[in-house]
Short mmCIF file of C-alpha atoms and ligand atoms in Angstrom, two decimals:
data_model
loop_
_atom_site.label_atom_id
_atom_site.label_comp_id
_atom_site.label_asym_id
_atom_site.label_seq_id
_atom_site.Cartn_x
_atom_site.Cartn_y
_atom_site.Cartn_z
CA MET A 14 -24.76 -8.10 -7.53
CA THR A 15 -26.80 -11.20 -6.81
CA GLU A 16 -26.49 -13.07 -3.52
CA THR A 17 -24.48 -16.27 -3.36
CA VAL A 18 -26.62 -19.36 -2.77
CA LEU A 19 -26.15 -20.89 0.66
CA PRO A 20 -25.05 -24.56 0.73
CA ALA A 21 -28.18 -26.70 1.30
CA SER A 22 -26.62 -28.26 4.42
CA VAL A 23 -26.67 -24.92 6.27
CA ALA A 24 -29.63 -23.14 4.62
CA SER A 25 -32.11 -24.34 7.26
CA VAL A 26 -29.86 -23.04 10.05
CA PHE A 27 -29.86 -19.64 8.40
CA GLU A 28 -33.65 -19.65 8.03
CA GLU A 29 -33.93 -20.41 11.72
CA VAL A 30 -31.55 -17.56 12.60
CA ILE A 31 -33.70 -15.12 10.63
CA ARG A 32 -36.91 -16.40 12.24
CA ARG A 33 -35.56 -16.31 15.78
CA ASN A 34 -33.82 -12.93 15.48
CA PRO A 35 -36.21 -10.65 13.57
CA GLY A 36 -35.03 -7.19 12.52
CA GLU A 37 -31.35 -7.83 13.27
CA GLY A 38 -29.94 -7.24 9.79
CA GLU A 39 -26.27 -6.95 10.76
CA PHE A 40 -26.46 -10.22 12.70
CA HIS A 41 -28.08 -12.01 9.75
CA GLN A 42 -25.34 -10.65 7.48
CA ALA A 43 -22.52 -11.82 9.76
CA VAL A 44 -24.02 -15.30 10.12
CA ARG A 45 -24.62 -15.65 6.40
CA GLU A 46 -21.02 -14.66 5.60
CA VAL A 47 -19.73 -17.50 7.77
CA LEU A 48 -22.30 -20.09 6.67
CA GLU A 49 -21.45 -19.47 3.00
CA SER A 50 -18.01 -20.97 3.69
CA LEU A 51 -19.13 -24.01 5.68
CA GLY A 52 -20.63 -26.30 3.00
CA PRO A 53 -17.40 -28.26 2.36
CA VAL A 54 -16.69 -28.47 6.10
CA VAL A 55 -20.04 -30.07 6.89
CA ALA A 56 -19.59 -32.46 3.95
CA LYS A 57 -16.24 -33.59 5.35
CA HIS A 58 -17.36 -33.67 9.01
CA PRO A 59 -20.89 -35.07 9.41
CA GLU A 60 -20.28 -35.16 13.18
CA TYR A 61 -20.75 -31.36 13.31
CA ALA A 62 -24.24 -31.68 11.85
CA ASP A 63 -25.08 -34.68 14.05
CA ALA A 64 -24.31 -32.65 17.18
CA GLU A 65 -26.07 -29.52 15.78
CA VAL A 66 -22.85 -27.57 16.32
CA ILE A 67 -23.67 -24.84 13.80
CA ARG A 68 -27.19 -24.30 15.14
CA ARG A 69 -25.85 -24.07 18.68
CA LEU A 70 -23.09 -21.70 17.57
CA CYS A 71 -25.66 -19.27 16.14
CA GLU A 72 -27.50 -19.03 19.48
CA PRO A 73 -25.73 -16.92 22.13
CA GLU A 74 -25.09 -18.73 25.40
CA ARG A 75 -26.38 -15.71 27.33
CA GLN A 76 -27.76 -12.25 26.48
CA VAL A 77 -28.09 -9.48 29.03
CA ILE A 78 -30.01 -6.24 28.41
CA PHE A 79 -30.25 -3.63 31.15
CA ARG A 80 -31.29 -0.09 31.99
CA VAL A 81 -28.53 2.49 32.45
CA PRO A 82 -29.83 5.66 34.14
CA TRP A 83 -27.43 8.52 34.88
CA THR A 84 -27.45 12.25 35.56
CA ASP A 85 -25.96 14.78 33.14
CA ASP A 86 -24.05 17.93 34.10
CA ALA A 87 -27.26 19.97 34.07
CA GLY A 88 -28.80 17.62 36.65
CA ARG A 89 -31.21 15.99 34.15
CA VAL A 90 -31.80 12.26 34.31
CA GLN A 91 -30.65 10.45 31.16
CA LEU A 92 -31.50 6.93 30.11
CA ASN A 93 -29.59 4.43 27.98
CA ARG A 94 -29.71 0.72 27.32
CA GLY A 95 -26.80 -1.62 28.10
CA PHE A 96 -26.02 -4.96 26.44
CA ARG A 97 -23.70 -7.90 26.88
CA VAL A 98 -24.01 -10.89 24.59
CA GLU A 99 -21.93 -13.81 25.86
CA PHE A 100 -21.87 -15.78 22.67
CA ASN A 101 -19.56 -18.75 23.05
CA SER A 102 -17.23 -20.02 25.79
CA ALA A 103 -15.96 -23.24 24.19
CA LEU A 104 -12.39 -21.92 23.94
CA GLY A 105 -12.11 -19.75 27.04
CA PRO A 106 -13.81 -17.01 29.06
CA TYR A 107 -16.06 -14.72 27.02
CA LYS A 108 -13.89 -12.01 25.47
CA GLY A 109 -14.76 -8.99 23.37
CA GLY A 110 -15.14 -5.25 23.47
CA LEU A 111 -17.79 -2.77 24.54
CA ARG A 112 -19.11 -0.27 22.00
CA PHE A 113 -20.67 3.05 23.05
CA HIS A 114 -22.39 4.55 20.02
CA PRO A 115 -25.96 5.75 19.31
CA SER A 116 -26.36 3.05 16.61
CA VAL A 117 -25.92 0.21 19.14
CA TYR A 118 -28.87 -2.17 19.50
CA LEU A 119 -29.11 -5.92 20.02
CA GLY A 120 -28.51 -6.76 16.33
CA ILE A 121 -25.19 -4.87 16.27
CA VAL A 122 -23.99 -6.44 19.51
CA LYS A 123 -24.92 -9.90 18.24
CA PHE A 124 -23.16 -9.45 14.90
CA LEU A 125 -20.04 -8.27 16.71
CA GLY A 126 -20.24 -11.08 19.26
CA PHE A 127 -20.69 -13.67 16.54
CA GLU A 128 -17.66 -12.37 14.58
CA GLN A 129 -15.68 -12.31 17.78
CA ILE A 130 -16.06 -16.10 18.25
CA PHE A 131 -14.20 -16.84 15.01
CA LYS A 132 -11.73 -14.00 15.37
CA ASN A 133 -10.75 -15.10 18.85
CA SER A 134 -10.51 -18.69 17.71
CA LEU A 135 -8.16 -17.67 14.88
CA THR A 136 -5.71 -16.13 17.37
CA GLY A 137 -5.06 -19.64 18.74
CA LEU A 138 -5.39 -18.22 22.27
CA PRO A 139 -7.82 -19.40 24.98
CA ILE A 140 -10.61 -16.84 24.58
CA GLY A 141 -14.33 -17.26 23.90
CA GLY A 142 -16.49 -14.73 22.06
CA ALA A 143 -18.66 -11.88 23.39
CA LYS A 144 -19.54 -8.27 22.77
CA GLY A 145 -21.39 -5.54 24.61
CA GLY A 146 -22.09 -1.87 24.72
CA SER A 147 -24.71 0.81 24.85
CA ASP A 148 -26.53 3.35 22.71
CA PHE A 149 -24.83 6.02 24.85
CA ASP A 150 -23.06 8.67 22.75
CA PRO A 151 -19.85 9.89 24.42
CA LYS A 152 -19.45 12.60 21.74
CA GLY A 153 -19.85 16.06 23.29
CA ARG A 154 -20.12 14.66 26.83
CA SER A 155 -17.86 15.91 29.63
CA ASP A 156 -15.44 13.56 31.41
CA ALA A 157 -17.70 13.70 34.47
CA GLU A 158 -20.74 12.64 32.43
CA VAL A 159 -18.82 9.77 30.81
CA MET A 160 -17.68 8.69 34.27
CA ARG A 161 -21.21 8.70 35.72
CA PHE A 162 -22.47 6.75 32.72
CA CYS A 163 -19.66 4.15 33.02
CA GLN A 164 -20.31 3.78 36.76
CA SER A 165 -24.02 3.18 36.20
CA PHE A 166 -23.26 0.73 33.36
CA MET A 167 -20.89 -1.26 35.59
CA ILE A 168 -23.32 -1.42 38.53
CA GLU A 169 -25.31 -3.91 36.46
CA LEU A 170 -22.58 -5.45 34.30
CA TYR A 171 -20.17 -6.38 37.13
CA ARG A 172 -22.23 -9.41 38.21
CA HIS A 173 -21.70 -11.02 34.80
CA LEU A 174 -17.91 -10.47 34.67
CA GLY A 175 -14.81 -12.10 36.10
CA GLU A 176 -11.32 -12.99 34.89
CA HIS A 177 -12.48 -16.59 34.30
CA THR A 178 -15.99 -15.67 33.17
CA ASP A 179 -16.20 -12.65 30.89
CA VAL A 180 -13.52 -10.05 30.10
CA PRO A 181 -14.64 -6.93 28.21
CA ALA A 182 -12.38 -4.36 26.51
CA GLY A 183 -12.84 -1.31 24.30
CA ASP A 184 -14.36 -0.81 20.86
CA ILE A 185 -15.85 2.27 19.15
CA GLY A 186 -16.44 4.94 21.84
CA VAL A 187 -14.63 3.00 24.55
CA GLY A 188 -10.93 3.73 25.09
CA THR A 189 -8.56 3.96 28.05
CA ARG A 190 -10.66 6.70 29.69
CA GLU A 191 -13.82 4.59 29.73
CA ILE A 192 -11.97 1.39 30.70
CA GLY A 193 -10.51 3.35 33.64
CA TYR A 194 -13.93 4.43 34.92
CA LEU A 195 -15.34 0.93 34.39
CA PHE A 196 -12.42 -0.71 36.19
CA GLY A 197 -12.59 1.73 39.10
CA GLN A 198 -16.28 1.00 39.60
CA TYR A 199 -15.79 -2.79 39.31
CA LYS A 200 -13.05 -2.60 41.96
CA ARG A 201 -15.22 -0.49 44.24
CA ILE A 202 -18.24 -2.83 43.98
CA THR A 203 -16.34 -6.10 44.37
CA ASN A 204 -13.50 -4.90 46.62
CA ARG A 205 -11.11 -6.84 44.37
CA PHE A 206 -8.20 -5.54 42.29
CA GLU A 207 -8.95 -8.14 39.65
CA SER A 208 -6.66 -6.98 36.82
CA GLY A 209 -7.78 -9.70 34.42
CA VAL A 210 -11.42 -8.62 34.38
CA LEU A 211 -10.95 -5.90 31.73
CA THR A 212 -8.32 -5.33 29.07
CA GLY A 213 -7.14 -2.09 27.53
CA LYS A 214 -6.18 -0.79 30.97
CA GLY A 215 -3.69 2.04 31.56
CA LEU A 216 -0.04 1.03 31.67
CA THR A 217 0.45 1.84 35.38
CA TRP A 218 -2.54 -0.24 36.56
CA GLY A 219 -2.30 -3.54 34.73
CA GLY A 220 -2.44 -2.57 31.07
CA SER A 221 -0.22 -4.07 28.39
CA GLN A 222 2.27 -2.33 26.15
CA VAL A 223 1.08 -2.29 22.52
CA ARG A 224 -2.63 -2.86 23.39
CA THR A 225 -3.50 0.67 22.20
CA GLU A 226 -1.64 0.19 18.92
CA ALA A 227 -2.43 -3.51 18.45
CA THR A 228 -5.51 -3.50 16.20
CA GLY A 229 -4.01 -1.02 13.73
CA TYR A 230 -0.51 -2.50 13.84
CA GLY A 231 -1.88 -6.03 13.55
CA ALA A 232 -3.97 -5.11 10.49
CA VAL A 233 -0.89 -3.73 8.79
CA PHE A 234 1.21 -6.78 9.69
CA PHE A 235 -1.52 -8.85 8.05
CA VAL A 236 -1.42 -6.75 4.86
CA ASP A 237 2.36 -7.00 4.90
CA GLU A 238 1.95 -10.80 4.82
CA ILE A 239 -0.53 -10.59 1.93
CA LEU A 240 1.98 -8.49 0.02
CA ARG A 241 4.92 -10.72 0.95
CA THR A 242 3.05 -13.79 -0.33
CA ALA A 243 2.99 -12.14 -3.75
CA GLY A 244 6.63 -11.03 -3.51
CA GLU A 245 5.63 -7.40 -2.82
CA SER A 246 5.97 -4.94 0.08
CA PHE A 247 4.62 -1.61 1.40
CA GLU A 248 7.68 0.22 0.08
CA GLY A 249 6.54 3.10 -2.14
CA ARG A 250 2.84 2.07 -2.02
CA ARG A 251 -0.10 4.46 -1.67
CA ALA A 252 -2.71 3.56 0.91
CA ILE A 253 -5.97 4.98 2.18
CA VAL A 254 -7.36 4.26 5.64
CA SER A 255 -10.96 5.08 6.45
CA GLY A 256 -11.77 6.34 9.92
CA SER A 257 -9.49 8.32 12.23
CA GLY A 258 -10.00 6.54 15.54
CA ASN A 259 -7.71 4.19 17.38
CA VAL A 260 -7.52 1.50 14.65
CA ALA A 261 -6.96 4.00 11.81
CA ILE A 262 -4.32 6.05 13.64
CA TYR A 263 -2.09 3.08 14.44
CA ALA A 264 -2.62 1.49 11.03
CA ILE A 265 -1.34 4.73 9.47
CA GLU A 266 1.63 4.81 11.86
CA LYS A 267 2.71 1.26 10.96
CA ILE A 268 2.20 1.72 7.19
CA HIS A 269 4.52 4.73 7.33
CA GLU A 270 7.07 2.74 9.34
CA LEU A 271 7.01 0.02 6.67
CA GLY A 272 7.65 2.49 3.85
CA GLY A 273 4.11 3.05 2.55
CA ARG A 274 2.34 6.41 2.29
CA VAL A 275 -1.20 6.95 3.61
CA VAL A 276 -2.75 9.79 1.62
CA ALA A 277 -6.29 9.88 3.02
CA CYS A 278 -8.35 9.19 6.13
CA SER A 279 -11.88 10.12 7.21
CA ASP A 280 -14.57 10.52 9.84
CA SER A 281 -18.35 10.44 9.68
CA ASN A 282 -18.42 13.99 8.19
CA GLY A 283 -16.05 13.41 5.24
CA TYR A 284 -12.42 12.78 4.36
CA ILE A 285 -9.11 14.56 3.93
CA VAL A 286 -6.39 14.01 1.33
CA ASP A 287 -2.75 14.76 2.06
CA GLU A 288 -0.52 13.73 -0.83
CA ALA A 289 2.59 14.26 1.30
CA GLY A 290 1.38 11.50 3.66
CA ILE A 291 -0.75 11.98 6.78
CA ASP A 292 1.03 13.93 9.54
CA LEU A 293 0.36 11.62 12.48
CA ASP A 294 1.30 14.05 15.25
CA LEU A 295 -1.31 16.47 13.94
CA LEU A 296 -3.93 13.72 13.48
CA LYS A 297 -3.35 12.36 17.00
CA ASP A 298 -3.57 15.86 18.46
CA ILE A 299 -6.90 16.54 16.71
CA LYS A 300 -8.55 13.16 17.34
CA ASP A 301 -6.97 11.87 20.59
CA VAL A 302 -6.23 15.04 22.54
CA ARG A 303 -8.88 17.50 21.34
CA ARG A 304 -11.51 14.94 20.24
CA GLY A 305 -12.10 17.16 17.17
CA ARG A 306 -13.21 16.59 13.57
CA ILE A 307 -11.03 15.46 10.65
CA SER A 308 -11.77 18.66 8.67
CA GLU A 309 -9.59 20.54 11.20
CA TYR A 310 -6.61 18.62 9.79
CA ALA A 311 -6.82 20.33 6.38
CA ALA A 312 -7.20 23.73 8.03
CA GLN A 313 -3.89 23.22 9.83
CA ARG A 314 -1.81 21.37 7.25
CA PRO A 315 -0.60 23.17 4.11
CA GLY A 316 -1.32 21.16 0.97
CA ALA A 317 -4.04 18.99 2.55
CA VAL A 318 -7.60 19.12 1.24
CA SER A 319 -10.83 18.47 3.12
CA VAL A 320 -13.78 16.91 1.27
CA PRO A 321 -16.82 17.33 3.55
CA GLY A 322 -19.55 14.79 2.83
CA GLY A 323 -17.23 12.95 0.41
CA VAL A 324 -16.57 9.23 0.19
CA ILE A 325 -12.94 8.25 0.78
CA TRP A 326 -13.05 5.32 -1.71
CA ASP A 327 -12.92 7.89 -4.56
CA VAL A 328 -9.23 8.51 -3.76
CA PRO A 329 -6.98 6.43 -6.08
CA THR A 330 -4.84 3.98 -4.13
CA ASP A 331 -2.92 0.68 -4.23
CA ILE A 332 -4.16 -0.52 -0.83
CA ALA A 333 -7.33 0.29 1.15
CA LEU A 334 -7.98 -0.41 4.82
CA PRO A 335 -11.57 0.22 5.92
CA CYS A 336 -11.05 0.97 9.63
CA ALA A 337 -14.21 2.89 10.59
CA THR A 338 -17.39 0.84 11.01
CA GLN A 339 -19.73 -1.81 9.62
CA ASN A 340 -20.97 -1.57 6.02
CA GLU A 341 -19.01 1.60 5.26
CA LEU A 342 -17.74 0.18 1.95
CA GLY A 343 -20.60 -0.67 -0.42
CA GLU A 344 -20.80 -1.54 -4.10
CA ASN A 345 -20.30 2.07 -5.29
CA GLY A 346 -17.24 2.34 -3.07
CA ALA A 347 -15.90 -0.96 -4.41
CA ALA A 348 -16.38 0.25 -8.00
CA ALA A 349 -14.52 3.48 -7.16
CA LEU A 350 -11.64 1.54 -5.58
CA ILE A 351 -11.36 -0.74 -8.62
CA ARG A 352 -11.36 2.32 -10.94
CA GLY A 353 -8.65 3.91 -8.81
CA GLY A 354 -6.32 0.91 -9.21
CA CYS A 355 -6.71 -0.66 -5.76
CA ARG A 356 -5.20 -4.18 -5.53
CA VAL A 357 -5.62 -5.05 -1.83
CA VAL A 358 -8.52 -4.42 0.58
CA ALA A 359 -8.08 -5.53 4.21
CA GLU A 360 -10.74 -4.92 6.86
CA GLY A 361 -9.40 -3.15 9.96
CA ALA A 362 -12.95 -2.63 11.26
CA ASN A 363 -15.57 -5.32 11.89
CA MET A 364 -17.56 -6.16 8.72
CA PRO A 365 -16.96 -2.78 7.01
CA THR A 366 -17.48 -4.23 3.51
CA THR A 367 -20.98 -5.17 2.32
CA PRO A 368 -21.41 -8.63 0.74
CA GLY A 369 -22.02 -7.05 -2.69
CA ALA A 370 -18.83 -5.00 -2.40
CA VAL A 371 -16.83 -8.10 -1.40
CA ARG A 372 -18.10 -9.94 -4.47
CA ALA A 373 -17.29 -7.00 -6.76
CA LEU A 374 -13.77 -6.63 -5.39
CA ARG A 375 -13.01 -10.32 -5.69
CA ALA A 376 -14.49 -10.51 -9.19
CA ALA A 377 -12.10 -7.72 -10.19
CA GLY A 378 -9.12 -9.66 -8.82
CA VAL A 379 -8.60 -7.44 -5.76
CA ARG A 380 -7.07 -9.42 -2.88
CA PHE A 381 -9.59 -9.17 -0.04
CA ALA A 382 -9.05 -10.15 3.60
CA PRO A 383 -11.86 -10.15 6.19
CA GLY A 384 -11.85 -8.34 9.53
CA LYS A 385 -12.02 -11.45 11.67
CA ALA A 386 -8.53 -12.32 10.45
CA VAL A 387 -7.11 -8.87 9.71
CA ASN A 388 -8.06 -7.09 12.94
CA ALA A 389 -7.55 -10.03 15.31
CA GLY A 390 -4.28 -8.51 16.55
CA GLY A 391 -6.28 -6.26 18.89
CA VAL A 392 -8.00 -8.98 20.83
CA ALA A 393 -4.87 -11.15 20.63
CA THR A 394 -2.98 -8.44 22.51
CA SER A 395 -5.85 -8.33 25.02
CA ALA A 396 -5.17 -12.03 25.60
CA LEU A 397 -1.49 -11.15 26.10
CA GLU A 398 -2.62 -8.54 28.64
CA MET A 399 -4.58 -11.30 30.44
CA GLN A 400 -1.46 -13.49 30.45
CA GLN A 401 0.60 -10.69 32.00
CA ASN A 402 -2.12 -10.04 34.60
CA ALA A 403 -2.34 -13.73 35.53
CA SER A 404 1.42 -13.91 36.12
CA ARG A 405 1.63 -10.40 37.67
CA ASP A 406 4.19 -9.53 35.06
CA SER A 407 4.60 -6.79 32.48
CA TRP A 408 6.46 -7.19 29.24
CA SER A 409 8.45 -4.65 27.22
CA PHE A 410 7.01 -2.91 24.16
CA GLU A 411 9.45 -4.73 21.85
CA TYR A 412 8.68 -8.18 23.22
CA THR A 413 4.90 -7.62 23.13
CA GLU A 414 5.02 -6.27 19.59
CA GLN A 415 7.07 -9.27 18.52
CA ARG A 416 4.47 -11.62 20.04
CA LEU A 417 1.72 -9.70 18.22
CA ALA A 418 3.57 -9.94 14.90
CA GLU A 419 4.05 -13.70 15.35
CA ILE A 420 0.37 -14.23 16.14
CA VAL A 421 -0.75 -12.22 13.10
CA ARG A 422 1.65 -14.10 10.84
CA SER A 423 0.33 -17.42 12.10
CA ILE A 424 -3.30 -16.31 11.55
CA HIS A 425 -2.40 -15.32 8.00
CA ASP A 426 -0.70 -18.64 7.30
CA ARG A 427 -3.50 -20.66 8.90
CA CYS A 428 -6.05 -18.87 6.68
CA LEU A 429 -4.09 -19.66 3.53
CA GLU A 430 -3.35 -23.28 4.50
CA THR A 431 -6.98 -23.92 5.42
CA ALA A 432 -8.26 -22.32 2.21
CA GLU A 433 -5.85 -24.45 0.23
CA SER A 434 -6.87 -27.67 1.99
CA TYR A 435 -10.54 -26.97 1.22
CA GLY A 436 -9.85 -26.36 -2.45
CA ALA A 437 -10.01 -22.55 -2.36
CA PRO A 438 -6.37 -21.43 -2.67
CA GLY A 439 -5.76 -17.75 -1.86
CA ASP A 440 -9.31 -17.28 -0.49
CA TYR A 441 -8.84 -15.44 2.82
CA VAL A 442 -12.59 -15.38 3.50
CA ALA A 443 -13.04 -19.15 3.29
CA GLY A 444 -9.74 -19.72 5.12
CA ALA A 445 -10.66 -17.42 8.04
CA ASN A 446 -14.21 -18.75 8.38
CA ILE A 447 -13.25 -22.42 8.20
CA ALA A 448 -10.14 -22.21 10.40
CA GLY A 449 -12.00 -20.10 12.98
CA PHE A 450 -15.00 -22.43 12.91
CA THR A 451 -13.26 -25.81 13.17
CA ARG A 452 -11.32 -24.94 16.34
CA VAL A 453 -14.53 -23.84 18.13
CA ALA A 454 -16.57 -26.72 16.69
CA ASP A 455 -14.07 -29.34 17.86
CA ALA A 456 -14.07 -27.86 21.37
CA MET A 457 -17.88 -27.86 21.39
CA LEU A 458 -17.98 -31.49 20.30
CA ALA A 459 -15.52 -32.44 23.03
CA GLN A 460 -17.54 -30.60 25.69
CA GLY A 461 -20.85 -32.31 24.88
CA VAL A 462 -24.31 -30.84 24.48
CA VAL A 463 -24.09 -27.67 26.58
N1 LIG B 11 -13.17 -4.56 20.15
C1 LIG B 11 -11.99 -5.23 19.67
C2 LIG B 11 -12.36 -6.22 18.59
O1 LIG B 11 -13.25 -5.96 17.82
C3 LIG B 11 -11.13 -5.77 20.79
C4 LIG B 11 -11.79 -6.76 21.71
C5 LIG B 11 -10.93 -7.14 22.91
O2 LIG B 11 -9.78 -6.72 23.00
O3 LIG B 11 -11.46 -7.87 23.76
O4 LIG B 11 -11.77 -7.26 18.43
#
């Protein structure tokens, strides 16, 4: 499918982004997706162009790249690269996760940091946008190796962090275990029990209820709102959820709670189909406890089928949630989903759908909602964790989940209202981009040329 033409008012900004950030394809893609929505905004608000708000937004405020040496269990010296891109602090301290995965390089961290600005803005909470990580691969590493890596990573990163400065959390490859090692090292270096410096902490040492579940639950609350808007619900619906990590697991849990049935999930080696509905206890045991592969699920569950090397989008479904990683759903996948009767696609991961796939889905009348709106429940709950840390309080699961649900509902409504007011009714992409952008842009205008 052919590319959409960029509005002339932002085309030169995009050219500059490409020129200044060579070889960073994912970053270019993320910027382009936002700029495509901004033509009508710039037309209505010439003050944004006058103050070069969009150009400034596309340039990170600070980028840190550092060496992370560590010693493996065999006594060999290993070397990785660490990143933190502090993209925008107009709305609050830099906030965003850390990703440990061999694919991580500056372009991935920048795309994620850029998305995070708009996502965090959409939550309505006081958080700026950032992202970080490393090309370290935790897969197959012992706990002791992961700990030594995290300690070495934090020896450099700590100087850039602080509860009012920059507050990392998890992402792919970074969960409670890694946050624990990172927090322990930060505390040792600074001699401060500064709870608000990291989110996703364990419940006994400053973590928040629902943070583990929040990204998956939030994504499903968002889909529930999409369905409700059309007078529908999850009751009796088939769904497929790609991935089998933290986001996927809790998305599946909430879909089942709301009366839907998730019949397939996946990992990087293939997918499994379970027509009876995914058995979550088994999935959690394989992925969370044993850190195993998804194919083990079919071996242990009568009636389930494993499709090694297969593409999950081939499974017929009403609703699809891509919850694995960027660009996992391309044009072939979109065509398969359309053939299989899919009516709603909502991004649980960050930018999992390629631009061509988005266009194909929308052209076929599939309701499509972008990650920066759909998965914002995760970082929103991180902001709730920061609130609890600041007041030395801890809230119940029920109360925290209720706050999360309210935030997601308001993001959904803000997307639709904004889309409507810019002449694009029902367009979640335009709504999320414009609503996310204007809140940051207004704060930047108010704060002057910085
Ligand atoms: N990595 C998550 C995201 O993509 C969470 C970030 C956070 O909690 O700071 O939004």
